[in-house]
Coordinates of C-alpha atoms in Angstrom, one line a residue:
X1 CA 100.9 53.3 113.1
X2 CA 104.1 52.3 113.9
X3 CA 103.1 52.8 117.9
X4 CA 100.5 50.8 117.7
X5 CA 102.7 48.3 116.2
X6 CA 105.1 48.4 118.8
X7 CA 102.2 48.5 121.6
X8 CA 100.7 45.0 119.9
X9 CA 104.1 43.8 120.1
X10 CA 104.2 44.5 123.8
X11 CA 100.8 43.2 125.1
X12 CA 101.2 40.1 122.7
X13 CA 98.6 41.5 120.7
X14 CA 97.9 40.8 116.9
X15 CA 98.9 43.8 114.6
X16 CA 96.2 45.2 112.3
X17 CA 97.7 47.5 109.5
X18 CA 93.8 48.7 108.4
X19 CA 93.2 49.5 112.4
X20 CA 96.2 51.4 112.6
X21 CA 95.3 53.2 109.7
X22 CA 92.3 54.2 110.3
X23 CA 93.0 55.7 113.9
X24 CA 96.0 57.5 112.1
X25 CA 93.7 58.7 109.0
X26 CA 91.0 59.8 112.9
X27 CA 93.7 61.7 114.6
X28 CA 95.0 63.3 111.8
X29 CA 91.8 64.5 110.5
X30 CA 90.7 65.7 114.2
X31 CA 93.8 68.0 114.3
X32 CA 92.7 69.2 110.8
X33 CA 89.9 68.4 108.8
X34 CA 91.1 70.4 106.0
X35 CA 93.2 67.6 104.9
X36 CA 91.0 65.5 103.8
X37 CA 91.2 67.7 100.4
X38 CA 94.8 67.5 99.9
X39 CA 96.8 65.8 97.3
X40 CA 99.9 64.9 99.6
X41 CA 97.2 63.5 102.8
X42 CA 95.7 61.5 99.9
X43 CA 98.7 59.9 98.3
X44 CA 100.3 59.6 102.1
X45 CA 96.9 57.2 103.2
X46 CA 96.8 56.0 99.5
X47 CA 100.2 54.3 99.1
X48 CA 99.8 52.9 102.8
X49 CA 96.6 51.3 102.0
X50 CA 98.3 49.6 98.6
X51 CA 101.3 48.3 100.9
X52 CA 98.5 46.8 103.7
X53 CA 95.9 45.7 101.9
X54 CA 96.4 45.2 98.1
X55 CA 100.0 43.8 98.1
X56 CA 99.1 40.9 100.1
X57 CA 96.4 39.9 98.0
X58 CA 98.8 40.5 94.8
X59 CA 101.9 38.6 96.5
X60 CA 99.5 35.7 98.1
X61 CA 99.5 36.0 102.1
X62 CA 100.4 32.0 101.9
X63 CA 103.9 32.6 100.2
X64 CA 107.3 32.5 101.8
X65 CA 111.0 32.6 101.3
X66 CA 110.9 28.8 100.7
X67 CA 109.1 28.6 97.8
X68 CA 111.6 31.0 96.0
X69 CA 114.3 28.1 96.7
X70 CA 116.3 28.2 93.1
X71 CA 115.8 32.0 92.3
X72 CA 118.7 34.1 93.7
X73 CA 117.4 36.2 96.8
X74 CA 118.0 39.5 94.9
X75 CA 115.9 38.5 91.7
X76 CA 113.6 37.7 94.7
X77 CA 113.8 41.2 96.6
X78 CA 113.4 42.7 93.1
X79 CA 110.4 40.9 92.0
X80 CA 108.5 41.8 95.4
X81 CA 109.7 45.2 95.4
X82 CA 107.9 45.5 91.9
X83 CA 104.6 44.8 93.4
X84 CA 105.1 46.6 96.1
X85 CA 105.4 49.2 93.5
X86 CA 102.2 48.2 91.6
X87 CA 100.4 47.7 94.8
X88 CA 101.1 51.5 95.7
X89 CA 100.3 52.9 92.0
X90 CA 96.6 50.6 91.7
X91 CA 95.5 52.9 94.5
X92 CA 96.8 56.0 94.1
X93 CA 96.3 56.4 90.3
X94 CA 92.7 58.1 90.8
X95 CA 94.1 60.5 92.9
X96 CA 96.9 61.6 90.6
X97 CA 94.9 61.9 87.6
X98 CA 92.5 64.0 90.3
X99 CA 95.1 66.6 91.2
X100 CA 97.9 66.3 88.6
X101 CA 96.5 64.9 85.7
X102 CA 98.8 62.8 84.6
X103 CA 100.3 59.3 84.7
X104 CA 103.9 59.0 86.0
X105 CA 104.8 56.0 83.6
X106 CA 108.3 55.1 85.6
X107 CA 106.2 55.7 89.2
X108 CA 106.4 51.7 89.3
X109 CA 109.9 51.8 88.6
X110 CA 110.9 54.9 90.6
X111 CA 108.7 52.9 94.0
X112 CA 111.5 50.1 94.0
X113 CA 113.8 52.1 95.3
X114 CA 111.7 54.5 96.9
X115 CA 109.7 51.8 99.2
X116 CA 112.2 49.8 100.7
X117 CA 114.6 53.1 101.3
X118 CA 111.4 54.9 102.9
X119 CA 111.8 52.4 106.3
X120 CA 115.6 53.7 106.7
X121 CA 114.7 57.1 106.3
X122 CA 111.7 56.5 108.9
X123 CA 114.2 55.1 111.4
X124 CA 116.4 57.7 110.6
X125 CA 114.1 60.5 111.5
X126 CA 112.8 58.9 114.6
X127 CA 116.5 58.7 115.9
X128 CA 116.9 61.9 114.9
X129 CA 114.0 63.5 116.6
X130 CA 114.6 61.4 119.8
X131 CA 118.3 62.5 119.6
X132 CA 117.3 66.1 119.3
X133 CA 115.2 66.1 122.3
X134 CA 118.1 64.8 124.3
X135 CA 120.3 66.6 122.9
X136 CA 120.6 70.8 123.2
X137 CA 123.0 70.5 119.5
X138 CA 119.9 70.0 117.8
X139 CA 119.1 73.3 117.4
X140 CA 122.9 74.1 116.1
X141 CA 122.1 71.5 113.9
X142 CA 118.8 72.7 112.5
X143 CA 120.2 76.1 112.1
X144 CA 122.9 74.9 110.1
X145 CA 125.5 75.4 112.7
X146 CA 126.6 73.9 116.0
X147 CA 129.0 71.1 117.5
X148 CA 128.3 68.1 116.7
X149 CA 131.4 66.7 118.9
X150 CA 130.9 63.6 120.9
X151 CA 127.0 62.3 121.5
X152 CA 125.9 64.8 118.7
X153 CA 127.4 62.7 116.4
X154 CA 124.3 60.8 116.4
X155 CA 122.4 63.5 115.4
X156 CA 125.0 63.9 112.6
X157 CA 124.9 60.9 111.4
X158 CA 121.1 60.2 111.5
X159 CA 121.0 63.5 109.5
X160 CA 122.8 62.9 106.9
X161 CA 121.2 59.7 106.5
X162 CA 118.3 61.7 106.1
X163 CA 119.7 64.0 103.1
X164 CA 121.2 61.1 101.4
X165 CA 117.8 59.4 101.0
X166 CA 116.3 62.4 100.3
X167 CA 118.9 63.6 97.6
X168 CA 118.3 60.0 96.0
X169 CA 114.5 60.6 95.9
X170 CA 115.4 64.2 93.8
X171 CA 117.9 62.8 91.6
X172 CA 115.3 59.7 91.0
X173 CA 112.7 62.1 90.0
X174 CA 114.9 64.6 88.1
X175 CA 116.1 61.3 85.9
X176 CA 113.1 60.3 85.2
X177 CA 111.8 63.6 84.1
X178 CA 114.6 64.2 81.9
X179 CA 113.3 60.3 80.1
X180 CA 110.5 60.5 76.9
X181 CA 107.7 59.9 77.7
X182 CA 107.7 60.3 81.5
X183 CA 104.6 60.9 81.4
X184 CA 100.8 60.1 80.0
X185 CA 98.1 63.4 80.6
X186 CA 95.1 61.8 80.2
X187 CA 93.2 64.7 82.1
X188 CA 91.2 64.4 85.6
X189 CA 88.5 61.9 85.2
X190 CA 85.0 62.5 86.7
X191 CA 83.8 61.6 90.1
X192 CA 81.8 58.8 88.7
X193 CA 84.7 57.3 87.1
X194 CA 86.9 57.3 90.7
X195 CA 83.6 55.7 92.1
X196 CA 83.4 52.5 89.5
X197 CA 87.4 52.8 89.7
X198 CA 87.7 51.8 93.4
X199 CA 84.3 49.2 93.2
X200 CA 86.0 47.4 90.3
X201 CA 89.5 47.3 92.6
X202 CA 88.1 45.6 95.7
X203 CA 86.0 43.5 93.3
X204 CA 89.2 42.3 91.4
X205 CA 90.9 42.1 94.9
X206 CA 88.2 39.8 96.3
X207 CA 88.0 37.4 93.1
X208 CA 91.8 37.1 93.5
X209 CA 91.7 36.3 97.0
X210 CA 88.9 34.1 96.6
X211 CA 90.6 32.5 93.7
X212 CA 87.3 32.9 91.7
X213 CA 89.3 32.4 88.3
X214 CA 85.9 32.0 86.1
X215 CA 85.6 35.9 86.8
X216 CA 88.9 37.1 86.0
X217 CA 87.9 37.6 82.5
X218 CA 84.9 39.6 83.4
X219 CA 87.0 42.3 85.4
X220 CA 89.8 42.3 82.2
X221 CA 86.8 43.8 80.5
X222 CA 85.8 46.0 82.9
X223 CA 89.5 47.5 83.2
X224 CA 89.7 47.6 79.5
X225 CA 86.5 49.6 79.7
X226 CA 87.3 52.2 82.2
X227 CA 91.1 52.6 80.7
X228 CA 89.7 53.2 76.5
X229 CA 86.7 55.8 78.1
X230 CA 89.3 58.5 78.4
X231 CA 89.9 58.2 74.8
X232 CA 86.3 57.6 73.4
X233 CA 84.6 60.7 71.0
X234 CA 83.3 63.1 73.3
X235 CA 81.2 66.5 73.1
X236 CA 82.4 69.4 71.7
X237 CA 84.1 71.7 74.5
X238 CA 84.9 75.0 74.5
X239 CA 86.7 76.9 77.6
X240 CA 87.1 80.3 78.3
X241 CA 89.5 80.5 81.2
X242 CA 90.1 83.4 83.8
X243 CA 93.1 85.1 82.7
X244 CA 92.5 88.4 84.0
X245 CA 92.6 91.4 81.5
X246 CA 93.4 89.0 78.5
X247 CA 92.1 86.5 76.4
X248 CA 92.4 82.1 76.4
X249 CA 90.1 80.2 75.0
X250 CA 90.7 76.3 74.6
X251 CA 88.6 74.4 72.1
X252 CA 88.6 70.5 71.7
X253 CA 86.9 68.4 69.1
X254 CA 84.7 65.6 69.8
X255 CA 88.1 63.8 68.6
X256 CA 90.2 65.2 70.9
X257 CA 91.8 67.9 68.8
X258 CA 93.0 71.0 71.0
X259 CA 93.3 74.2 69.8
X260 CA 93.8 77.8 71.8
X261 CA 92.2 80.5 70.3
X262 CA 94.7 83.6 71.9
X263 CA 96.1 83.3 75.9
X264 CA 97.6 86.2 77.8
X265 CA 97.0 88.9 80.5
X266 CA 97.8 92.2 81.0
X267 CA 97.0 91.7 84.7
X268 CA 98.1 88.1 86.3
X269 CA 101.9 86.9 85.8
X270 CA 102.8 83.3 84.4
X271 CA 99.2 82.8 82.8
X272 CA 100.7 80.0 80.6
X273 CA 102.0 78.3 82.9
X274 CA 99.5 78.2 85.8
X275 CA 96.6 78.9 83.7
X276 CA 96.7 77.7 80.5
X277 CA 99.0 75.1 80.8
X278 CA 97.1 73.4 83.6
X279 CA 93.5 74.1 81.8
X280 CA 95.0 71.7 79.0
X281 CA 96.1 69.0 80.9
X282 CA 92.9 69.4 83.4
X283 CA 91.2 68.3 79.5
X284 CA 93.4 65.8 78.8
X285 CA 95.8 66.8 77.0
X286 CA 99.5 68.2 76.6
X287 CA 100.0 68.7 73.1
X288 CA 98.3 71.2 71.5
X289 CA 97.1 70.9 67.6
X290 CA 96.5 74.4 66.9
X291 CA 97.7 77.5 68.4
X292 CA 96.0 80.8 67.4
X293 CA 96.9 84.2 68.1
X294 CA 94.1 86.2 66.4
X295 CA 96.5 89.7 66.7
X296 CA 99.8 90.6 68.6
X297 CA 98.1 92.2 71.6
X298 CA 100.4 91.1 74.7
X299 CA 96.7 90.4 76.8
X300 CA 96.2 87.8 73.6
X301 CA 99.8 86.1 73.4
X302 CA 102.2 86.5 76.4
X303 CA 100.9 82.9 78.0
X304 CA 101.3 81.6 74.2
X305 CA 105.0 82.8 74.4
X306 CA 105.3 80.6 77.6
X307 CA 103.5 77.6 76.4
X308 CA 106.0 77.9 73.3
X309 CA 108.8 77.9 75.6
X310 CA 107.5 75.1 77.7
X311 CA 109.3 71.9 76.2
X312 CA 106.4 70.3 78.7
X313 CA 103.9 71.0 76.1
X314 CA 103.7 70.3 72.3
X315 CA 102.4 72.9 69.7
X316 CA 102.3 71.2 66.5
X317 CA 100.8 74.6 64.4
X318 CA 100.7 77.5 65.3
X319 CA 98.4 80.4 63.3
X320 CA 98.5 84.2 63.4
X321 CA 96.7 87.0 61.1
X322 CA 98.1 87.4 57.3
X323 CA 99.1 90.7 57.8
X324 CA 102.0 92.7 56.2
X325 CA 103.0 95.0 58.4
X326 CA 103.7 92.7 61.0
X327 CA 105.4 95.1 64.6
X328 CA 108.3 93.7 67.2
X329 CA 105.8 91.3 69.2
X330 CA 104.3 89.7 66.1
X331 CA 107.8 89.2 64.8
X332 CA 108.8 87.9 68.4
X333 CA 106.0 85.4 68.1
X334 CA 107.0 83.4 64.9
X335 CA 110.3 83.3 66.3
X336 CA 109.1 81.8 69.0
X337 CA 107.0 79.2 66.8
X338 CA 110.2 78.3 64.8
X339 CA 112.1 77.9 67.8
X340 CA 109.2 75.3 68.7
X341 CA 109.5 73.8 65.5
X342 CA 106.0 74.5 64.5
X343 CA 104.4 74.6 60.8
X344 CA 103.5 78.3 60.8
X345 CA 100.2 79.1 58.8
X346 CA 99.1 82.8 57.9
X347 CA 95.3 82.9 58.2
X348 CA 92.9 85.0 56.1
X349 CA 89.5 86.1 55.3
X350 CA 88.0 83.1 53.1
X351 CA 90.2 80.4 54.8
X352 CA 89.3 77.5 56.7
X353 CA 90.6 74.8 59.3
X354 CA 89.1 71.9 59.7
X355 CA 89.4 69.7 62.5
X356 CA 87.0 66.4 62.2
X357 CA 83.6 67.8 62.4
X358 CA 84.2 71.2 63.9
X359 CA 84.8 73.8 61.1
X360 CA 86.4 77.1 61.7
X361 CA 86.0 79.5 59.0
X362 CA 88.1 82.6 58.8
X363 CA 86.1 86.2 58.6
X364 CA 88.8 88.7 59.1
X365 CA 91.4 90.1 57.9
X366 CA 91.7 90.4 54.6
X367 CA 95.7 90.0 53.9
X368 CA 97.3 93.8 54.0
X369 CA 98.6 96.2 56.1
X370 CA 96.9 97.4 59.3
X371 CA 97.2 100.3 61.0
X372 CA 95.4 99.3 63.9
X373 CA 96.3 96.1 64.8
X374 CA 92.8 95.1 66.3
X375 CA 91.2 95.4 63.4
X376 CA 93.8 93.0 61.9
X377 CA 92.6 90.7 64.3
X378 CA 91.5 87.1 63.2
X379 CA 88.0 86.9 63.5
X380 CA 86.5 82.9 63.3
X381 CA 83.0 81.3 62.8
X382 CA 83.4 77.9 64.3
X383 CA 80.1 75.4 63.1
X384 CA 79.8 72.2 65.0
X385 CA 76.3 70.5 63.2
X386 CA 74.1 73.1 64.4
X387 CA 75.8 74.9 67.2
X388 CA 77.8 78.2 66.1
X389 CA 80.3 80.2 67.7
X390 CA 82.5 83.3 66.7
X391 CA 85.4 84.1 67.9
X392 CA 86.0 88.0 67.7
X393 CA 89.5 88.8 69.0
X394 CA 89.7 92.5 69.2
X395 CA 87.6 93.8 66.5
X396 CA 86.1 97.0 66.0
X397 CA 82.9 98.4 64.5
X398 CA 84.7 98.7 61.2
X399 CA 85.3 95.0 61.7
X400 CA 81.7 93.9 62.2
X401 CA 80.4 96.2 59.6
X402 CA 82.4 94.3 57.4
X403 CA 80.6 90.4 59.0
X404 CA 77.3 91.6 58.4
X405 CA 78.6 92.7 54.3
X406 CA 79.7 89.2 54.1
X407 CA 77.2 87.5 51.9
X408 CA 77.5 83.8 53.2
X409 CA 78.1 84.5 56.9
X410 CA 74.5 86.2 56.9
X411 CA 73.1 84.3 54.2
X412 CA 73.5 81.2 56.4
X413 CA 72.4 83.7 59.8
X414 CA 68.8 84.6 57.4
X415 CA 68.9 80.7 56.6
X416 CA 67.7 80.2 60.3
X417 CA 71.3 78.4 61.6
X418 CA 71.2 81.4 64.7
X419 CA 74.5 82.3 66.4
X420 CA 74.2 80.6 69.8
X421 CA 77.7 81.9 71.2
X422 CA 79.3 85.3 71.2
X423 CA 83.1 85.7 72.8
X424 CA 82.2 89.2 73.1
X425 CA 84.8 91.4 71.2
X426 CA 87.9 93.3 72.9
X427 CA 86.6 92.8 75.9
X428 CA 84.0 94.6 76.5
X429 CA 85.3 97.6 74.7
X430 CA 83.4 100.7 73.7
X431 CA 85.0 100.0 70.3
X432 CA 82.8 97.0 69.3
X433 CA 79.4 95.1 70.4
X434 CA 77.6 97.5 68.4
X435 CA 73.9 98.2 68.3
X436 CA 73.5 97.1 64.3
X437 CA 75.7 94.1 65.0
X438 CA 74.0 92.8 67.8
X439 CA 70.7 92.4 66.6
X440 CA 71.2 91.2 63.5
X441 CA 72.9 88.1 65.2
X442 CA 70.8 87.3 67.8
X443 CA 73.5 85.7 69.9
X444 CA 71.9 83.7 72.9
X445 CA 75.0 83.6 74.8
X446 CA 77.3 86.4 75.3
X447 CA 81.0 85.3 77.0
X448 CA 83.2 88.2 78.1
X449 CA 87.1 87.9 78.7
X450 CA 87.5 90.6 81.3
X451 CA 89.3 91.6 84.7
X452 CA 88.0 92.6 87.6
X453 CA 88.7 96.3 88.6
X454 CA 90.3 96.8 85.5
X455 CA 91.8 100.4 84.6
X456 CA 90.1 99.9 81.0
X457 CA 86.9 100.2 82.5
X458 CA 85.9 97.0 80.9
X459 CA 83.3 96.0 80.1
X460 CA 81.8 99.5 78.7
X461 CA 78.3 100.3 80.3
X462 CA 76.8 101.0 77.0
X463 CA 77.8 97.4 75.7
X464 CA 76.7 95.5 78.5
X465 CA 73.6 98.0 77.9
X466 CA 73.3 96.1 74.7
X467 CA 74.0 93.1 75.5
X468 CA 71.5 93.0 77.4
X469 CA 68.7 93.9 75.1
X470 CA 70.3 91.6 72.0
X471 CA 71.8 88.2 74.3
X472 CA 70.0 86.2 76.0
X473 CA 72.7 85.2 78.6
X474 CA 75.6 87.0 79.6
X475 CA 78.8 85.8 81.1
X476 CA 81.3 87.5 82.3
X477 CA 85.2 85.9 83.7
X478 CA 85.8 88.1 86.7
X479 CA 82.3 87.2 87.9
X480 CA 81.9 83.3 86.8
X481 CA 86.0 82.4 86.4
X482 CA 86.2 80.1 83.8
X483 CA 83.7 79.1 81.6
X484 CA 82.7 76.1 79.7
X485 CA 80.4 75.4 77.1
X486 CA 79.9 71.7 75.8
X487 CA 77.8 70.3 72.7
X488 CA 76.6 67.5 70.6
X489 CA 76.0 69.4 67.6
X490 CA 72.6 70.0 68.3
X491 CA 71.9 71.0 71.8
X492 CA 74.7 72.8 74.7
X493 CA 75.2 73.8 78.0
X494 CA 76.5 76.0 79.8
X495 CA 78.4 75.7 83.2
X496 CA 80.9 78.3 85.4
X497 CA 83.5 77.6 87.8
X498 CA 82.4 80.2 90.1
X499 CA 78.3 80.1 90.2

């Protein structure tokens, strides 16, 4: 862009900014495609196209320094700078909330100082690449060594230009960062939504250009409109994300209450925080209602432990099995939760947690000491009008014996409300999914938590045996990846990340 800026200026030719970036955006793309997908090629193009073509329309392309006469020049610079900012943020904001999720709320703020230092820095570099090609201390100088003596003090000097600006840009954002509320997750919108997004923004543009007033309250609407439908009552959701060997399941409410049901792995490192941590804000959210670790299995907790850590994310509760025998890593987790300042809840067999309209009603274990640990796991029935789920942990066949000798759980299964969703018990394990269990639920979807190539050997032969007799659908993470179901009470779908 800037050559063809300079090669207009030579042949006394008129300078188009949109022409210039779109035989960039060409050239770019013909050297590699590929980056048409990325988040930094987006943002680059994005916050170019906000400085050519929606700044001038925001400014007025009619206004000079002369009608600021009476308002200081820096009040001036300030002012402009700001919708420079805002010029830059109206285009890019569908492609942050794509890839990141979130809102940076002092992005406006942070661009005043960023924008007009960005055309030093530029000139900076250029010097300093044309300097390095002149000069053979350019390679001292990248190597962190070399004389910079005499006509390599340019190269100095342009260079530490260069690391001044850029040490600016990290302290900006580190500041910022360390600020409340630095930023909104409002989770990444769908395609549709980015479509209306950018037709409403050249629609605004034009009324503003065209000074159309009489329509200015029309497109208030409209931005009002696409800004509360990330907050509107949505479908039921339930995730089962690809953690490997381990459990994570995320749940939220039609009213936008998260809780995770268990999240760890036995084989993939950082699960919380590339995993589950992402899979939250990828819904929308960065604080969590309810955490719930169903037994103190590390493949059920250790991304929990992370998440707990995080001060990124917010836990306000956080639930684990009313047991009394409770070992090192259960003990390890309430620390944890204390440390987070969370109300900690012991859950038992009879209890329930309601969140709006989703019901979660506690089936195991019956407060005591356990031996086994699995079979102190939390086991839930979730009803959501008439759509059922149960959440099994690691339960065993002892376990399940003791589901179908509870009275109302299969009083209400004989009733005719049909289980529609299994998450298929310790992971496949010999230990559970038994024949008696299977069919008197009649589950019509069957999720399974499991590795691939695991040394377990999960899931057992015989269960998916089963499974296949007694579920109508099964799923399984290592072959799908994550795994989402969503409802409206009364009907639900099923859709997998890898098909």
């Amino acid at each position: 862009m800037l050559i063809m800026s300079i090669i207009a200026d030579v042949l006394g030719r008129r300078y188009d900014a949109l022409s210039a970036i779109a035989v960039a955006l060409l050239l770019m793309l013909i050297v590699n495609p590929g980056q048409i997908t990325q988040a930094g090629f987006l943002l680059s193009f994005g916050a170019v196209i906000g400085i050519a073509c929606v700044y001038p329309v925001i400014r007025g392309e009619d206004r000079d320094d002369a009608k600021t006469a009476g308002i200081s020049l820096l009040i001036y610079k300030l002012w402009d700078g700001i919708i420079v900012s805002i010029s830059v943020q109206l285009v890019i904001m569908p492609i942050l909330l794509y890839n990141f999720y979130e809102i940076p709320v002092y992005g406006v703020i942070l661009n005043i100082v960023v924008v007009p230092l960005m055309s030093v820095l530029l000139g900076a570099l250029i010097l300093l690449a044309i300097s390095g090609c002149i000069e053979s201390g350019m390679a001292g100088f990248m190597s962190g060594s070399g004389d910079f003596s005499g006509s390599n003090a340019i190269v100095k000097l342009t260079a530490d230009i260069s690391d001044w600006i850029f040490y600016v840009y990290k302290m900006l954002c580190k500041l910022t960062e360390s600020l409340p509320f630095h930023n909104i997750c409002v989770g990444r919108p769908d395609k549709w939504w980015i479509i209306l997004y950018y037709i409403l923004l050249i629609v605004t543009l034009l009324i503003l250009k065209s000074d159309r007033k009489r329509y200015i309250a029309m497109t208030a609407i409209l931005w009002v409109f696409m800004i509360v439908s990330f907050i509107i009552p949505d479908k039921l959701l339930v995730n089962m994300f690809d953690v490997g060997q381990g459990d994570g399941i995320y749940v939220r409410t039609p009213e936008h209450k998260s809780i995770i049901i268990d999240g760890g792995s036995s084989s993939k490192k950082n699960v919380g925080t590339y995993i589950l941590k992402n899979g939250i804000k990828y819904y929308g959210t960065d604080r969590i209602d309810y955490m719930i670790a169903t037994h103190s299995d590390a493949d059920h907790y250790s991304g929990l432990l992370e998440l707990l850590s995080d001060p990124g994310i917010g836990v306000d509760n956080f639930v684990l099995p009313a047991i009394t025998n409770p070992d090192e890593s259960y003990k390890k987790l309430v620390a944890a939760a204390e440390q987070k300042g969370c109300r900690i809840y012991y859950m038992k067999s009879g209890d329930i947690l309601s969140c709006g309209k989703v019901t979660f009603y506690c089936l195991n274990p019956d407060e005591g000491a356990y031996a086994d640990k699995n079979r102190g796991s939390i086991v839930l029935w979730m009803r959501y009008g008439n759509f059922d789920m149960l959440f099994t942990g690691d339960m065993d066949v002892d376990v399940e014996n003791r589901l179908l000798g509870n009275e109302q759980f299969m009083n209400s299964i004989r009733d005719g409300n049909d289980m529609e969703v299994l998450k298929v018990a310790h992971h496949g394990s010999a230990t559970a999914s038994s024949k008696e269990f299977l069919e008197n639920m009649d589950f019509a979807v069957s999720l399974v938590s499991v590795g691939e190539n695991n040394r377990y050997g999960h899931p057992a032969p015989e269960v998916m045996e089963r499974l296949r007799v007694y579920s109508g659908y099964i799923y399984l993470t290592k072959d799908s990846g994550a795994i989402t179901i969503r409802s409206d009470g009364s009907r639900y779908s099923v859709s997998q990340y890898r098909r």
